[in-house]
Coordinates of C-alpha atoms and ligand atoms in Angstrom, one line a residue:
X19 CA 32.8 82.1 -23.3
X20 CA 36.0 81.7 -24.5
X21 CA 36.7 82.2 -28.0
X22 CA 39.3 81.5 -30.4
X23 CA 40.8 82.0 -33.6
X24 CA 42.6 81.2 -37.3
X25 CA 45.8 82.3 -37.4
X26 CA 45.0 84.2 -40.1
X27 CA 42.1 85.7 -38.1
X28 CA 44.4 87.2 -35.8
X29 CA 47.0 88.0 -38.8
X30 CA 44.0 89.7 -40.6
X31 CA 43.6 91.5 -37.1
X32 CA 46.8 92.6 -36.9
X33 CA 47.1 94.5 -40.5
X34 CA 44.9 97.2 -39.7
X35 CA 47.9 98.6 -36.7
X36 CA 50.5 97.5 -38.5
X37 CA 49.9 99.8 -41.0
X38 CA 48.9 102.8 -39.3
X39 CA 52.9 102.1 -37.7
X40 CA 52.3 100.4 -33.9
X41 CA 53.7 97.1 -34.6
X42 CA 56.1 98.1 -32.2
X43 CA 54.3 98.8 -29.5
X44 CA 52.8 94.7 -30.3
X45 CA 55.5 93.2 -30.0
X46 CA 56.5 95.6 -26.9
X47 CA 53.4 94.1 -24.9
X48 CA 53.4 90.7 -26.2
X49 CA 57.2 90.4 -25.5
X50 CA 56.5 91.7 -21.7
X51 CA 53.1 89.2 -21.1
X52 CA 55.5 86.5 -22.3
X53 CA 59.1 87.8 -19.6
X54 CA 55.8 87.7 -17.1
X55 CA 55.0 84.0 -17.4
X56 CA 59.0 83.2 -17.8
X57 CA 59.1 85.7 -14.7
X58 CA 56.7 83.9 -12.6
X59 CA 57.9 80.4 -13.4
X60 CA 60.9 81.3 -11.8
X61 CA 59.0 82.3 -9.1
X62 CA 57.7 79.3 -8.6
X63 CA 60.7 77.5 -8.9
X64 CA 62.3 80.2 -5.8
X65 CA 64.4 83.6 -6.9
X66 CA 64.8 84.5 -10.0
X67 CA 68.1 87.0 -9.2
X68 CA 71.1 83.8 -11.2
X69 CA 68.1 82.0 -12.8
X70 CA 68.9 80.7 -16.5
X71 CA 66.3 81.3 -19.2
X72 CA 67.4 80.2 -22.8
X73 CA 65.8 81.6 -26.3
X74 CA 65.6 79.5 -29.3
X75 CA 64.5 81.7 -31.6
X76 CA 63.0 81.6 -35.1
X77 CA 63.9 84.6 -37.7
X78 CA 60.2 86.0 -37.6
X79 CA 59.0 88.5 -35.7
X80 CA 58.2 84.2 -33.1
X81 CA 61.8 85.3 -31.7
X82 CA 61.8 89.5 -32.3
X83 CA 58.6 88.6 -29.5
X84 CA 61.4 86.3 -28.1
X85 CA 64.3 88.4 -27.9
X86 CA 62.9 91.2 -26.8
X87 CA 61.4 89.2 -23.6
X88 CA 64.5 87.4 -22.9
X89 CA 65.9 91.4 -22.3
X90 CA 63.2 92.2 -20.4
X91 CA 64.4 88.7 -18.1
X92 CA 67.5 89.8 -18.1
X93 CA 67.0 93.7 -16.9
X94 CA 65.6 91.3 -12.9
X95 CA 69.6 89.4 -12.8
X96 CA 68.7 86.8 -15.0
X97 CA 71.6 85.1 -17.6
X98 CA 69.5 84.8 -20.4
X99 CA 71.3 83.1 -24.1
X100 CA 69.7 82.3 -27.0
X101 CA 69.8 79.8 -29.9
X102 CA 68.7 81.3 -33.1
X103 CA 67.6 78.8 -35.9
X104 CA 68.0 80.6 -38.6
X105 CA 71.1 82.0 -38.5
X106 CA 69.8 85.3 -38.2
X107 CA 67.3 87.5 -36.2
X108 CA 64.1 90.4 -35.8
X109 CA 67.2 92.7 -35.7
X110 CA 65.7 95.1 -33.0
X111 CA 64.9 92.6 -30.6
X112 CA 68.3 90.9 -31.4
X113 CA 69.7 94.7 -30.3
X114 CA 67.9 94.9 -27.8
X115 CA 69.2 91.4 -26.1
X116 CA 72.3 92.1 -26.3
X117 CA 72.3 95.6 -25.0
X118 CA 70.7 93.9 -21.6
X119 CA 73.4 91.9 -21.5
X120 CA 72.1 88.3 -23.8
X121 CA 74.8 86.1 -25.0
X122 CA 73.9 84.7 -28.5
X123 CA 75.5 80.6 -27.8
X124 CA 76.4 77.9 -30.8
X125 CA 74.6 75.0 -28.5
X126 CA 71.5 75.6 -25.8
X127 CA 72.8 75.7 -22.6
X128 CA 71.8 75.0 -19.6
X129 CA 68.8 76.8 -18.5
X130 CA 65.9 76.4 -15.6
X131 CA 63.3 77.8 -18.8
X132 CA 63.7 77.5 -21.8
X133 CA 61.6 79.8 -24.3
X134 CA 60.3 78.1 -27.4
X135 CA 60.3 80.9 -30.4
X136 CA 61.6 79.3 -33.9
X137 CA 57.4 79.2 -35.4
X138 CA 54.4 81.3 -34.5
X139 CA 51.9 81.8 -37.2
X140 CA 54.1 82.3 -40.3
X141 CA 54.4 79.4 -39.5
X142 CA 53.3 76.5 -42.6
X143 CA 54.0 72.6 -44.1
X144 CA 56.3 71.1 -41.8
X145 CA 58.7 71.4 -39.2
X146 CA 61.3 69.7 -37.4
X147 CA 63.0 71.1 -34.1
X148 CA 66.4 71.7 -34.6
X149 CA 66.9 70.6 -31.1
X150 CA 65.5 67.8 -29.1
X151 CA 63.0 69.1 -26.7
X152 CA 65.5 70.3 -23.3
X153 CA 64.7 68.8 -19.1
X154 CA 63.9 72.4 -18.3
X155 CA 60.5 74.1 -18.3
X156 CA 59.2 74.8 -22.0
X157 CA 56.9 78.1 -22.1
X158 CA 55.9 78.3 -26.1
X159 CA 55.9 82.2 -27.4
X160 CA 53.0 81.8 -29.7
X161 CA 53.0 78.7 -29.5
X162 CA 55.0 75.5 -29.3
X163 CA 57.2 76.2 -32.7
X164 CA 55.5 73.4 -34.8
X165 CA 51.6 73.6 -34.5
X166 CA 49.5 74.4 -36.6
X167 CA 47.7 77.9 -35.9
X168 CA 44.2 76.9 -37.4
X169 CA 44.1 73.5 -37.3
X170 CA 45.9 71.8 -34.3
X171 CA 48.2 69.9 -36.7
X172 CA 52.2 68.9 -35.3
X173 CA 55.0 67.1 -36.7
X174 CA 56.1 63.7 -34.0
X175 CA 59.2 66.1 -32.8
X176 CA 56.8 69.3 -31.9
X177 CA 58.2 69.8 -28.0
X178 CA 55.7 69.8 -25.1
X179 CA 55.4 73.4 -23.0
X180 CA 53.7 73.6 -19.9
X181 CA 53.0 76.8 -20.5
X182 CA 52.4 78.6 -23.8
X183 CA 51.6 81.8 -24.1
X184 CA 49.4 82.7 -26.8
X185 CA 49.2 86.9 -28.4
X186 CA 46.1 88.8 -28.2
X187 CA 43.3 86.4 -29.2
X188 CA 43.5 82.5 -28.4
X189 CA 44.9 80.8 -31.3
X190 CA 42.0 77.8 -32.5
X191 CA 44.5 74.4 -32.4
X192 CA 46.0 75.5 -29.7
X193 CA 42.5 73.9 -28.1
X194 CA 41.9 71.1 -30.6
X195 CA 44.1 67.9 -31.6
X196 CA 48.0 67.6 -31.0
X197 CA 48.4 71.7 -30.8
X198 CA 46.6 71.2 -27.6
X199 CA 47.9 68.1 -26.1
X200 CA 51.3 69.9 -26.5
X201 CA 50.0 73.5 -25.8
X202 CA 50.6 72.8 -21.3
X203 CA 48.3 75.2 -19.8
X204 CA 48.0 78.4 -22.4
X205 CA 47.7 82.3 -21.0
X206 CA 46.9 84.8 -23.4
X207 CA 48.2 88.3 -23.7
X208 CA 46.5 91.2 -25.0
X209 CA 47.5 93.1 -27.3
X210 CA 45.0 95.6 -27.8
X211 CA 43.4 93.3 -31.2
X212 CA 40.4 93.1 -29.5
X213 CA 38.4 95.7 -31.4
X214 CA 40.3 94.5 -34.8
X215 CA 38.9 90.0 -34.1
X216 CA 35.9 89.8 -36.7
X217 CA 33.3 86.7 -34.9
X218 CA 35.4 83.9 -33.8
X219 CA 36.1 80.7 -35.4
X220 CA 34.7 78.4 -33.0
X221 CA 34.2 79.0 -29.2
X222 CA 34.3 76.8 -25.7
X223 CA 31.3 77.0 -23.2
X224 CA 33.6 77.9 -20.2
X225 CA 31.9 77.9 -15.8
X226 CA 29.5 80.7 -16.7
X227 CA 28.6 80.3 -20.4
X228 CA 27.5 76.7 -19.1
X229 CA 25.6 78.8 -16.3
X230 CA 24.0 80.8 -19.3
X231 CA 22.7 78.2 -21.0
X232 CA 21.9 75.6 -18.4
X233 CA 17.6 75.2 -19.1
X234 CA 16.1 76.4 -15.6
X235 CA 12.9 74.6 -14.5
X236 CA 10.1 77.6 -14.2
X237 CA 8.0 78.6 -11.1
X238 CA 4.4 77.9 -12.8
X239 CA 5.6 74.8 -15.0
X240 CA 5.0 71.2 -14.0
X241 CA 6.8 67.8 -15.8
X242 CA 5.1 68.6 -19.3
X243 CA 6.2 71.9 -19.8
X244 CA 9.2 71.1 -18.4
X245 CA 9.9 68.4 -21.3
X246 CA 10.1 64.8 -21.7
X247 CA 12.3 62.6 -23.7
X248 CA 11.9 59.3 -25.7
X249 CA 15.2 57.3 -24.9
X250 CA 15.4 54.6 -27.3
X251 CA 18.5 52.9 -25.9
X252 CA 19.3 49.0 -25.3
X253 CA 18.3 45.7 -26.6
X254 CA 18.4 42.1 -25.4
X255 CA 21.8 41.7 -25.9
X256 CA 23.5 45.1 -24.9
X257 CA 20.1 45.9 -21.5
X258 CA 23.0 49.2 -19.8
X259 CA 22.7 51.6 -21.9
X260 CA 19.0 52.2 -21.7
X261 CA 20.4 51.9 -17.6
X262 CA 22.8 54.6 -18.6
X263 CA 21.4 56.9 -20.3
X264 CA 18.1 56.6 -18.8
X265 CA 21.1 58.3 -15.3
X266 CA 22.4 60.7 -17.3
X267 CA 19.3 62.5 -17.9
X268 CA 17.5 62.1 -14.9
X269 CA 20.4 62.9 -13.3
X270 CA 20.8 66.4 -15.9
X271 CA 16.6 66.8 -15.2
X272 CA 14.5 66.5 -17.1
X273 CA 10.2 66.5 -16.9
X274 CA 9.9 62.8 -17.4
X275 CA 11.8 59.7 -19.4
X276 CA 9.4 57.8 -21.8
X277 CA 12.5 54.9 -22.3
X278 CA 11.0 52.4 -25.4
X279 CA 13.0 49.2 -25.2
X280 CA 12.5 45.4 -25.6
X281 CA 10.8 43.5 -21.5
X282 CA 13.9 43.1 -20.3
X283 CA 15.3 46.2 -21.2
X284 CA 12.7 47.7 -19.8
X285 CA 12.4 46.0 -16.3
X286 CA 16.0 46.0 -15.5
X287 CA 15.4 49.6 -16.4
X288 CA 12.3 50.3 -14.6
X289 CA 14.3 49.0 -11.6
X290 CA 17.0 50.7 -11.9
X291 CA 14.5 54.4 -11.8
X292 CA 11.0 53.2 -11.0
X293 CA 10.3 57.2 -12.4
X294 CA 10.3 56.2 -15.5
X295 CA 7.5 54.5 -17.9
X296 CA 7.8 52.7 -20.3
X297 CA 6.9 51.6 -23.6
X298 CA 8.1 48.4 -26.1
X299 CA 6.9 51.1 -28.7
X300 CA 6.7 54.9 -29.3
X301 CA 3.0 55.3 -27.4
X302 CA 2.3 59.2 -25.8
X303 CA 4.2 62.7 -27.0
X304 CA 8.0 63.9 -26.0
X305 CA 9.6 66.9 -26.2
X306 CA 13.3 65.6 -28.1
X307 CA 14.6 62.0 -28.9
X308 CA 17.4 60.7 -27.6
X309 CA 18.3 56.6 -29.9
X310 CA 20.8 54.2 -30.7
X311 CA 22.9 52.9 -27.0
X312 CA 22.7 49.4 -26.6
X313 CA 20.2 48.8 -29.8
X314 CA 21.9 46.8 -31.5
X315 CA 20.6 45.5 -34.8
X316 CA 17.2 45.1 -33.1
X317 CA 14.5 45.4 -35.6
X318 CA 11.7 47.6 -33.2
X319 CA 15.0 49.4 -32.2
X320 CA 15.2 50.4 -35.9
X321 CA 11.8 51.1 -35.9
X322 CA 11.1 52.8 -33.0
X323 CA 15.1 55.1 -34.9
X324 CA 12.7 55.7 -38.1
X325 CA 9.7 57.4 -35.8
X326 CA 12.4 59.4 -33.7
X327 CA 14.1 60.5 -36.9
X328 CA 10.6 61.3 -38.9
X329 CA 8.8 63.1 -36.2
X330 CA 11.3 66.2 -36.6
X331 CA 12.2 66.4 -32.8
X332 CA 15.3 67.4 -32.1
X333 CA 16.5 63.6 -31.5
X334 CA 20.3 62.9 -30.4
X335 CA 21.4 59.5 -32.3
X336 CA 24.4 57.4 -30.5
X337 CA 26.4 54.4 -30.9
X338 CA 24.0 51.4 -32.7
X339 CA 21.7 54.6 -34.4
X340 CA 24.3 55.8 -36.1
X341 CA 25.1 52.4 -37.6
X342 CA 22.0 52.8 -38.5
X343 CA 21.8 55.5 -40.2
X344 CA 25.1 54.4 -42.0
X345 CA 24.4 51.4 -43.5
X346 CA 21.5 52.6 -44.1
X347 CA 23.0 54.9 -46.3
X348 CA 25.3 53.0 -48.5
X349 CA 23.2 50.2 -49.0
X350 CA 21.1 49.9 -52.2
X351 CA 18.6 52.8 -52.9
X352 CA 16.3 49.8 -53.9
X353 CA 16.4 48.3 -50.5
X354 CA 16.2 51.2 -48.4
X355 CA 12.3 51.6 -47.6
X356 CA 12.3 47.7 -46.4
X357 CA 9.4 46.0 -45.2
X358 CA 11.7 45.1 -42.1
X359 CA 12.3 48.7 -41.1
X360 CA 9.5 50.9 -42.7
X361 CA 9.5 53.6 -41.3
X362 CA 13.7 54.2 -40.6
X363 CA 13.2 53.3 -44.4
X364 CA 10.7 56.2 -45.2
X365 CA 12.6 58.6 -43.2
X366 CA 15.8 57.0 -45.1
X367 CA 14.2 57.0 -48.7
X368 CA 14.1 60.9 -48.5
X369 CA 17.9 61.4 -45.8
X370 CA 19.6 59.5 -49.7
X371 CA 17.1 60.8 -51.9
X372 CA 17.5 64.4 -50.8
X373 CA 20.8 63.8 -50.2
X374 CA 21.4 65.2 -46.5
X375 CA 19.7 64.8 -43.5
X376 CA 18.9 67.7 -43.2
X377 CA 18.5 69.7 -39.3
X378 CA 20.2 70.9 -37.1
X379 CA 17.5 69.7 -34.9
X380 CA 20.3 65.7 -35.6
X381 CA 22.6 65.2 -33.4
X382 CA 24.5 62.7 -34.5
X383 CA 26.7 61.6 -31.7
X384 CA 30.2 59.9 -33.2
X385 CA 33.6 59.2 -32.0
X386 CA 36.5 58.8 -34.1
X387 CA 35.7 55.4 -35.9
X388 CA 32.0 56.2 -36.1
X389 CA 32.3 59.4 -38.0
X390 CA 35.0 57.5 -39.8
X391 CA 31.5 54.5 -41.1
X392 CA 29.8 57.0 -41.3
X393 CA 31.4 59.5 -43.6
X394 CA 32.4 56.3 -46.0
X395 CA 28.5 56.1 -46.2
X396 CA 27.1 58.9 -47.1
X397 CA 27.1 60.4 -50.8
X398 CA 31.0 60.6 -51.7
X399 CA 32.6 58.6 -49.5
X400 CA 35.7 59.3 -52.2
X401 CA 37.6 61.3 -50.0
X402 CA 35.8 59.7 -46.7
X403 CA 38.5 60.6 -44.1
X404 CA 40.0 57.7 -42.1
X405 CA 39.5 57.5 -38.0
X406 CA 43.8 59.1 -38.2
X407 CA 42.6 62.5 -39.7
X408 CA 39.8 63.1 -38.3
X409 CA 41.9 62.1 -34.4
X410 CA 44.0 64.6 -35.8
X411 CA 42.1 67.4 -37.4
X412 CA 38.8 66.7 -35.1
X413 CA 37.4 70.1 -35.7
X414 CA 37.6 70.3 -40.2
X415 CA 36.4 66.6 -39.6
X416 CA 33.2 67.9 -37.8
X417 CA 32.6 70.8 -39.5
X418 CA 32.2 68.7 -42.5
X419 CA 30.8 65.8 -41.4
X420 CA 27.9 68.6 -40.3
X421 CA 28.0 70.4 -43.0
X422 CA 28.0 67.5 -46.2
X423 CA 25.0 65.5 -43.5
X424 CA 23.3 68.7 -42.6
X425 CA 22.3 67.7 -38.9
X426 CA 25.0 68.5 -35.7
X427 CA 27.4 66.3 -34.5
X428 CA 29.3 66.1 -31.8
X429 CA 32.4 64.3 -31.7
X430 CA 33.8 63.0 -28.9
X431 CA 36.9 62.4 -27.9
X432 CA 40.0 63.8 -25.5
X433 CA 38.9 67.3 -27.1
X434 CA 34.9 67.0 -27.8
X435 CA 34.6 69.2 -30.5
X436 CA 30.3 70.3 -31.9
X437 CA 29.7 71.4 -35.3
X438 CA 26.7 73.0 -36.8
X439 CA 25.6 72.9 -40.5
X440 CA 26.6 76.7 -40.8
X441 CA 29.6 76.0 -39.0
X442 CA 29.6 77.3 -36.2
X443 CA 31.7 75.3 -33.6
X444 CA 32.2 75.2 -30.0
X445 CA 35.4 73.0 -28.9
X446 CA 35.5 71.3 -24.4
X447 CA 38.0 69.3 -24.0
X448 CA 38.1 69.6 -19.4
X449 CA 38.3 66.2 -19.3
X450 CA 39.4 63.1 -17.5
X451 CA 40.1 60.4 -18.6
X452 CA 38.7 58.3 -17.1
X453 CA 35.9 59.1 -18.3
X454 CA 37.1 56.8 -21.4
X455 CA 35.2 53.8 -20.6
X456 CA 32.9 51.5 -21.6
X457 CA 29.5 53.5 -21.1
X458 CA 30.5 56.7 -20.4
X459 CA 29.4 57.8 -24.4
X460 CA 25.4 56.6 -23.0
X461 CA 25.8 58.2 -20.3
X462 CA 26.6 61.3 -22.5
X463 CA 24.1 61.0 -24.9
X464 CA 21.3 61.0 -21.9
X465 CA 22.6 64.0 -21.0
X466 CA 22.6 65.6 -24.5
X467 CA 18.4 63.9 -24.9
X468 CA 18.3 65.8 -20.8
X469 CA 18.3 69.7 -22.8
X470 CA 17.3 69.2 -26.0
X471 CA 13.8 67.6 -24.5
X472 CA 14.4 71.1 -22.1
X473 CA 16.0 73.3 -23.2
X474 CA 14.7 73.3 -27.2
X475 CA 10.7 73.1 -26.5
X476 CA 8.7 75.9 -27.0
X477 CA 7.7 76.1 -23.3
X478 CA 11.2 75.9 -22.5
X479 CA 13.9 77.9 -22.3
X480 CA 13.0 78.0 -26.6
X481 CA 16.8 79.8 -27.6
X482 CA 18.7 78.0 -27.3
X483 CA 21.2 76.1 -30.2
X484 CA 21.1 71.9 -30.4
X485 CA 25.1 73.2 -31.2
X486 CA 25.1 75.1 -28.3
X487 CA 23.3 72.6 -26.1
X488 CA 25.3 69.5 -27.6
X489 CA 28.7 72.0 -26.4
X490 CA 27.1 72.8 -23.1
X491 CA 26.3 68.5 -22.1
X492 CA 30.6 67.7 -23.6
X493 CA 31.0 70.1 -20.2
X494 CA 28.7 68.9 -18.4
X495 CA 29.4 65.1 -18.9
X496 CA 33.5 66.3 -18.8
X497 CA 32.9 67.9 -15.9
X498 CA 31.0 65.0 -13.9
X499 CA 34.9 63.2 -15.4
X500 CA 36.8 65.6 -12.8
X501 CA 34.7 65.4 -9.8
X502 CA 34.4 61.7 -10.4
X503 CA 37.4 61.1 -11.0
X504 CA 38.5 62.8 -6.8
X505 CA 37.7 59.7 -5.9
X506 CA 39.7 57.3 -8.6
X507 CA 38.8 55.1 -11.6
X508 CA 35.1 54.3 -11.4
X509 CA 32.2 53.0 -13.5
X510 CA 29.1 54.8 -15.9
X511 CA 27.2 53.2 -13.2
X512 CA 29.1 55.5 -10.7
X513 CA 28.9 59.1 -13.3
X514 CA 25.4 59.6 -12.7
X515 CA 25.6 60.8 -9.9
X516 CA 28.7 63.1 -10.7
X517 CA 26.5 64.7 -13.0
X518 CA 24.1 65.8 -10.9
X519 CA 26.8 67.2 -9.5
X520 CA 27.9 68.9 -11.7
X521 CA 23.5 70.9 -12.7
X522 CA 23.6 71.8 -9.2
X523 CA 27.6 73.9 -9.6
X524 CA 26.5 75.4 -13.4
X525 CA 23.2 76.3 -11.6
X526 CA 24.5 77.5 -8.5
Ligands
NPW20 N1 53.2 91.1 -37.0 C1 52.8 91.2 -35.7 O1 53.4 93.0 -35.8 C2 53.2 90.5 -34.6 C3 53.5 89.5 -34.2 N2 53.7 88.8 -33.3 C4 54.5 87.3 -33.6 O2 55.3 87.3 -34.9 C5 54.5 85.7 -35.2 C6 54.5 85.5 -36.4 O3 55.5 86.3 -37.2 P1 56.0 85.5 -38.1 O4 54.5 86.4 -39.2 O5 58.0 87.5 -38.3 O6 56.2 84.4 -38.9 P2 56.7 83.4 -37.4 O7 55.9 83.0 -37.1 O8 58.3 84.3 -36.6 O9 57.0 82.5 -38.5 C7 58.8 83.0 -39.3 C8 59.4 82.3 -40.1 O10 59.1 81.1 -39.8 C9 59.7 80.6 -41.1 N3 59.2 79.1 -41.1 C10 57.9 79.3 -41.4 N4 57.3 78.2 -41.8 C11 58.7 76.7 -41.9 C12 58.8 75.1 -41.8 N5 57.6 74.9 -42.1 N6 59.4 75.6 -41.2 C13 60.6 76.0 -41.3 N7 60.9 77.0 -41.0 C14 59.0 77.9 -41.3 C15 59.8 81.4 -42.2 O11 61.3 81.3 -43.2 P3 60.4 81.7 -44.5 O12 59.9 80.4 -45.4 O13 60.2 83.3 -45.4 O14 62.9 81.4 -45.0 C16 59.8 81.9 -41.7 O15 60.8 83.4 -41.1 C17 53.3 85.6 -34.0 O16 53.8 84.2 -34.0 C18 53.8 86.2 -32.6 O17 55.0 85.4 -31.9 C19 53.6 89.2 -32.5 O18 54.7 89.9 -31.8 C20 52.7 90.7 -31.9 C21 52.6 90.9 -33.3
ADP21 N1 41.6 61.1 -23.2 C1 39.6 60.9 -22.7 N2 39.8 62.5 -22.0 C2 38.5 62.2 -21.5 N3 37.3 62.5 -21.7 C3 37.4 61.4 -23.1 C4 38.6 60.5 -23.5 N4 38.5 59.7 -24.5 C5 37.6 59.3 -24.8 N5 36.8 60.5 -23.2 C6 35.3 60.4 -23.3 O1 34.2 59.6 -23.2 C7 33.3 59.2 -23.3 C8 33.8 57.7 -24.1 O2 32.3 57.5 -25.1 P1 32.3 56.3 -26.2 O3 33.8 56.3 -26.9 O4 30.8 56.8 -26.8 O5 31.8 55.0 -25.0 P2 30.9 53.4 -24.9 O6 29.8 54.0 -26.0 O7 31.6 53.1 -24.3 O8 29.3 55.0 -23.9 C9 33.5 60.2 -24.9 O9 32.4 61.1 -24.0 C10 34.8 61.0 -24.4 O10 34.4 62.2 -24.9
K22 K1 56.9 79.2 -30.9

């Protein structure tokens, strides 16, 4: 499991050590880790001796780290220079730097590696780098200067790092938003904060954590104890979505998929997956629902959405299902529960009255545009965020949506954020841009539906939280996206085979 912390959490963890007078030791460990990373970059591209490393150094402790690191690098026969952006610099760091032969320069001198050490966790407000990004390899000290350690937001001109060496613990801002795009390869240097760190702000499943969470069928189970997924997907206009979601679910592994869909959609699904059982309306027991891909405004499918929402079972709501939810939440209260869609109306009326959809067992899987509409429609539309702000602060808005609506939210994007109503959050950001293809989200809905059906019911794993399974679904989807990309671009129809391979990797 990867854990990440806000800047303030890390600073608070440093506090007891600073109070014990260990500040210099912390900085020495940080600087040593940074120096090793820079030396490694030099070694990767040739010899170390005689090369050039420059620092862009602010006046705070972040700059101090870089000056001590430059001193260590200089002792390996590297020519080191530093531009002091604040006019002054960390006194002891500067003394060590000059004593090791480092030179302070007015302009940034040509270099093989440039250390970005203007600002670290002490950054607040707005920041414009004092210099344009050089063409050299850039190693960011703690985080790219100007990236907000808590949110990952950053001004337009903030430098993109090739490598970020971060101290004490991974910062949340390096996992999400622009911070993720700007940080390159991230390396965490242990400076001894471990015992002082609180519960992490966010987590990310690595391979081992994904493997541990993956529901595995027991030897003595049959198909029903393994879990049945009820899938409400597809309509005459969008039949393919149902095929893709069913494929995602089957490749993830589930006891049975029951599809609810109009005849022509069912026929198409059955032609591709004869093992799927289908009906026009919900029938038979299931352990979880996945609702929404391609249902458009089909009346029967919206009724089925009501059945799923009213069931109290773990339920994924995606795509047109989110639209139906949003439209309903926005509608005049008197029109709610219309005769055309009695079940949906009944359930949603209760939701609206109680002010919450209530329950982390409901997992909404919007992309930023869908979350924008949902939040605009839900209760306090007055401070609803734009799509742009959701994209720049995905963690914040996924959490807000989960808290306000009272559900689990899986917010899709280059990094996918999963949040529970209590603020528990996971960020999964190792996909592939080829995943941005029509129908890729429908596949994800199937994956998550299967995990909910097999991973939350009493006969199954039982203990996993929906937010964990949502993160696992994103993790499987992203691994599949990377595996499939080895063969070049793909359509979502080709993703299911890679999903199967990804699950096999985690199950091994
Ligand atoms: N604590 C420790 O012992 C350890 C700390 N460590 C390291 O220290 C880093 C944190 O150091 P820090 O607290 O000194 O803050 P830092 O990031 O250098 O910036 C402060 C300077 O930035 C300025 N500034 C702020 N906002 C600005 C803006 N918008 N635009 C422009 N300027 C702005 C602010 O100026 P002021 O507002 O005060 O005039 C101030 O001068 C941390 O990231 C890690 O690298 C490690 O070595 C481990 C041990
Ligand atoms: N740049 C990207 N890198 C990696 N994954 C991405 C990127 N852009 C989108 N994705 C992923 O692709 C999927 C697209 O889903 P969605 O927008 O619902 O598509 P559709 O509705 O067509 O199925 C999501 O899982 C999302 O996280
Ligand atoms: K920095």
